[in-house]
Short mmCIF file of C-alpha atoms in Angstrom, two decimals:
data_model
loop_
_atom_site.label_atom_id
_atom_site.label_comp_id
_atom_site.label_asym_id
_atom_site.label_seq_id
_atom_site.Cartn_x
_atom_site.Cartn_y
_atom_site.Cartn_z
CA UNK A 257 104.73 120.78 86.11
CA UNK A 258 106.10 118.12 83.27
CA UNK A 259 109.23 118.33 85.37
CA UNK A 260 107.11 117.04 88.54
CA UNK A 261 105.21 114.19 86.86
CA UNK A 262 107.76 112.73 85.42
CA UNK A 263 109.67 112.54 88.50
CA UNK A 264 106.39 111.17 90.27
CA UNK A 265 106.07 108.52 87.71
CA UNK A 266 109.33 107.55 87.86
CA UNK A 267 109.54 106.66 91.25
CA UNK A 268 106.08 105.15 91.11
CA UNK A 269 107.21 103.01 88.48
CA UNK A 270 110.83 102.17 90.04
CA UNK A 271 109.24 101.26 93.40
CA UNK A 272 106.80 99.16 91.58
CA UNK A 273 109.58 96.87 89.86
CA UNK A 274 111.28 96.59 93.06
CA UNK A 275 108.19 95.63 94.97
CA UNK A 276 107.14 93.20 92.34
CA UNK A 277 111.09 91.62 92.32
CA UNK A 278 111.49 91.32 96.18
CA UNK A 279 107.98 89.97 97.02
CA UNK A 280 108.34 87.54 94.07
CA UNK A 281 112.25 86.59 95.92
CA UNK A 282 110.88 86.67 99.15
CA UNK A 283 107.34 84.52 98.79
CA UNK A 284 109.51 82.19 96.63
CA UNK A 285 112.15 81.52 99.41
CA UNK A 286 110.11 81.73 102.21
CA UNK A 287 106.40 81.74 101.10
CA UNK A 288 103.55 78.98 100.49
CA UNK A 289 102.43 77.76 97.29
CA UNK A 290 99.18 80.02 98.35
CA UNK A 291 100.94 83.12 99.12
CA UNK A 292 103.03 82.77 95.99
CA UNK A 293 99.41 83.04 94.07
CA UNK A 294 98.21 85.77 96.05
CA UNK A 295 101.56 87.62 95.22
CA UNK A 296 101.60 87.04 91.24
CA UNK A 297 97.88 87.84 91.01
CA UNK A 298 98.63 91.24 93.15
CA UNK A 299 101.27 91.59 90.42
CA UNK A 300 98.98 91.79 87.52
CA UNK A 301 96.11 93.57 89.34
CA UNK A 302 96.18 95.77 90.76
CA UNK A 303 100.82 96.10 89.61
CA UNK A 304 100.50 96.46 86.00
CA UNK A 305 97.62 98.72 86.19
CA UNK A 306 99.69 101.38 88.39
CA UNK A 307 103.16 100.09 86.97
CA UNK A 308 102.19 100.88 83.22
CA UNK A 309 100.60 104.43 83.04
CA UNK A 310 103.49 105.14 85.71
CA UNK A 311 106.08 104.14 82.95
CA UNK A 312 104.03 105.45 80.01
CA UNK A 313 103.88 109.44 81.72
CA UNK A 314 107.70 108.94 82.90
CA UNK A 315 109.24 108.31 78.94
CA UNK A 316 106.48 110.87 77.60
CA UNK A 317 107.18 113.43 79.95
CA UNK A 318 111.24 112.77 79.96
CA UNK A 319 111.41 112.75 76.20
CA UNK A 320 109.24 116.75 76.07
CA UNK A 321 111.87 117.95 79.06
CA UNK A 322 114.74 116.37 77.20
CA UNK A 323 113.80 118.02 73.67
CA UNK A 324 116.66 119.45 72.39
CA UNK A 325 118.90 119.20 75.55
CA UNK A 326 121.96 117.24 74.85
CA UNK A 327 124.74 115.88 77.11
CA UNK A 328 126.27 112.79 78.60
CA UNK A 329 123.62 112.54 81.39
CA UNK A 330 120.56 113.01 78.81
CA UNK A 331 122.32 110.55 76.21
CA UNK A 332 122.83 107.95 79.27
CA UNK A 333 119.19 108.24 79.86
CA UNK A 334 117.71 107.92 76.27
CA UNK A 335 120.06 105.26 75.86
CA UNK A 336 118.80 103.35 78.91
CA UNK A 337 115.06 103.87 78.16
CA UNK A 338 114.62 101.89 74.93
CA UNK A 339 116.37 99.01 76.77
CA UNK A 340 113.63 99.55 79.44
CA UNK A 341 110.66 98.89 77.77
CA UNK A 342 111.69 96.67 75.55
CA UNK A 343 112.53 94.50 78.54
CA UNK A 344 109.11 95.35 80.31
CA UNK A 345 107.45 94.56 77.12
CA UNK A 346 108.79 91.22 75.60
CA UNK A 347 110.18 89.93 79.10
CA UNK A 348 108.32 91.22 82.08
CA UNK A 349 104.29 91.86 81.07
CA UNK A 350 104.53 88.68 79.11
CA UNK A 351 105.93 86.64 82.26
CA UNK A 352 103.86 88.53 84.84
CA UNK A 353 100.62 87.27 82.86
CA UNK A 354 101.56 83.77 82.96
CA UNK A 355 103.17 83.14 85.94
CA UNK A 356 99.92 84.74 87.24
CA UNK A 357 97.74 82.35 85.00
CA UNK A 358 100.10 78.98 85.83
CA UNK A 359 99.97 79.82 89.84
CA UNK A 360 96.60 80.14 89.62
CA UNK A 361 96.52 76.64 87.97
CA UNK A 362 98.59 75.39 90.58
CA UNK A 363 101.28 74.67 87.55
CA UNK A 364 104.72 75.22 89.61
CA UNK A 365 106.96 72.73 87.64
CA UNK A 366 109.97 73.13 86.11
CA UNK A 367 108.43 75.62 83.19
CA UNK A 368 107.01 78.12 85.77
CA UNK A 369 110.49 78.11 87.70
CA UNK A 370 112.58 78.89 84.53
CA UNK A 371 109.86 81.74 83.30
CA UNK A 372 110.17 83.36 87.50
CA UNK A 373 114.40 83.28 87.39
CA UNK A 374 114.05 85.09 83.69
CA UNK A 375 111.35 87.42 85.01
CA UNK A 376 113.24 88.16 88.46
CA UNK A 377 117.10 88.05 86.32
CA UNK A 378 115.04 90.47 83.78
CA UNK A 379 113.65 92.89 87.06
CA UNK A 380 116.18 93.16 88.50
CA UNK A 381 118.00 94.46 85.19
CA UNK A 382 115.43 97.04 85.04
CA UNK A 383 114.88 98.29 88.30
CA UNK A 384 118.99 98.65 88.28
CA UNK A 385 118.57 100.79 84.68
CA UNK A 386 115.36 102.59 86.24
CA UNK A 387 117.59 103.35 89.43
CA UNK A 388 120.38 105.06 87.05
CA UNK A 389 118.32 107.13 85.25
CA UNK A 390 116.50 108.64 88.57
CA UNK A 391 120.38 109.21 89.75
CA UNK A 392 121.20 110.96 86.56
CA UNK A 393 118.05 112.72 86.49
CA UNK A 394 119.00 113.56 90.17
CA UNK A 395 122.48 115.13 88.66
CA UNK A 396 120.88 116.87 85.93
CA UNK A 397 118.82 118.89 87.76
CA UNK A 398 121.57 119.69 90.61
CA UNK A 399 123.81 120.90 88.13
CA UNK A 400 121.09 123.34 86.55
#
């Protein structure tokens, strides 16, 4: 059952980042100032409320199936994790919030265009690390 979840999370909270990183690409290139509102306040709510227990039940049910296993494929994916959330945590959630609070301000100057490219350079980092680990999850559980 842990085994199930944590695969179910995981691919909740992949898609999630790479919804929130091509609608934020797409409504920037080819979106109104409107629809690039609408798509940072879908972000916060209802995003971070699906995107944040998804990540929280993926790392605590990955760390209980990896206790104690050891490997190249486990040791790829702890080491990928902490990079993860540290980047969800000081990069992402932060940005998310206040792109969300500056669009709805109508603030798109030169501030809210440098926080979007470090929120969509930091996304993309992540979904490409969240994207490894479900391939090396994928692996793992071939090989058993």
């Amino acid at each position: 059952m842990k085994l199930l979840i944590h695969r179910i999370s995981a691919i909740i909270a992949t898609l999630c980042v790479v919804i929130f990183f091509t609608s934020t690409l797409f409504v920037e290139l080819f979106g109104s100032l409107e629809s690039v509102t609408q798509v940072k306040s879908f972000i916060v709510l209802p995003g971070l409320f699906i995107l944040i227990p998804a990540i929280a039940l993926t790392g605590a049910t990955g760390f209980q199936i990896s206790k104690g296993r050891k490997g190249r494929l486990i040791e790829s994916k702890k080491k990928r994790m902490p990079f993860i959330a540290m980047n969800g945590l000081l990069i992402l959630l932060p940005s998310a919030i206040i792109l969300n609070q500056w669009a709805m301000e109508g603030s798109f100057d030169t501030a809210f265009y440098v926080v979007q490219a470090l929120e969509l350079i930091a996304g993309f980092i992540n979904a490409s690390l969240m994207i490894l680990n479900i391939r090396d999850g994928r692996k793992f559980t071939h090989k058993r």
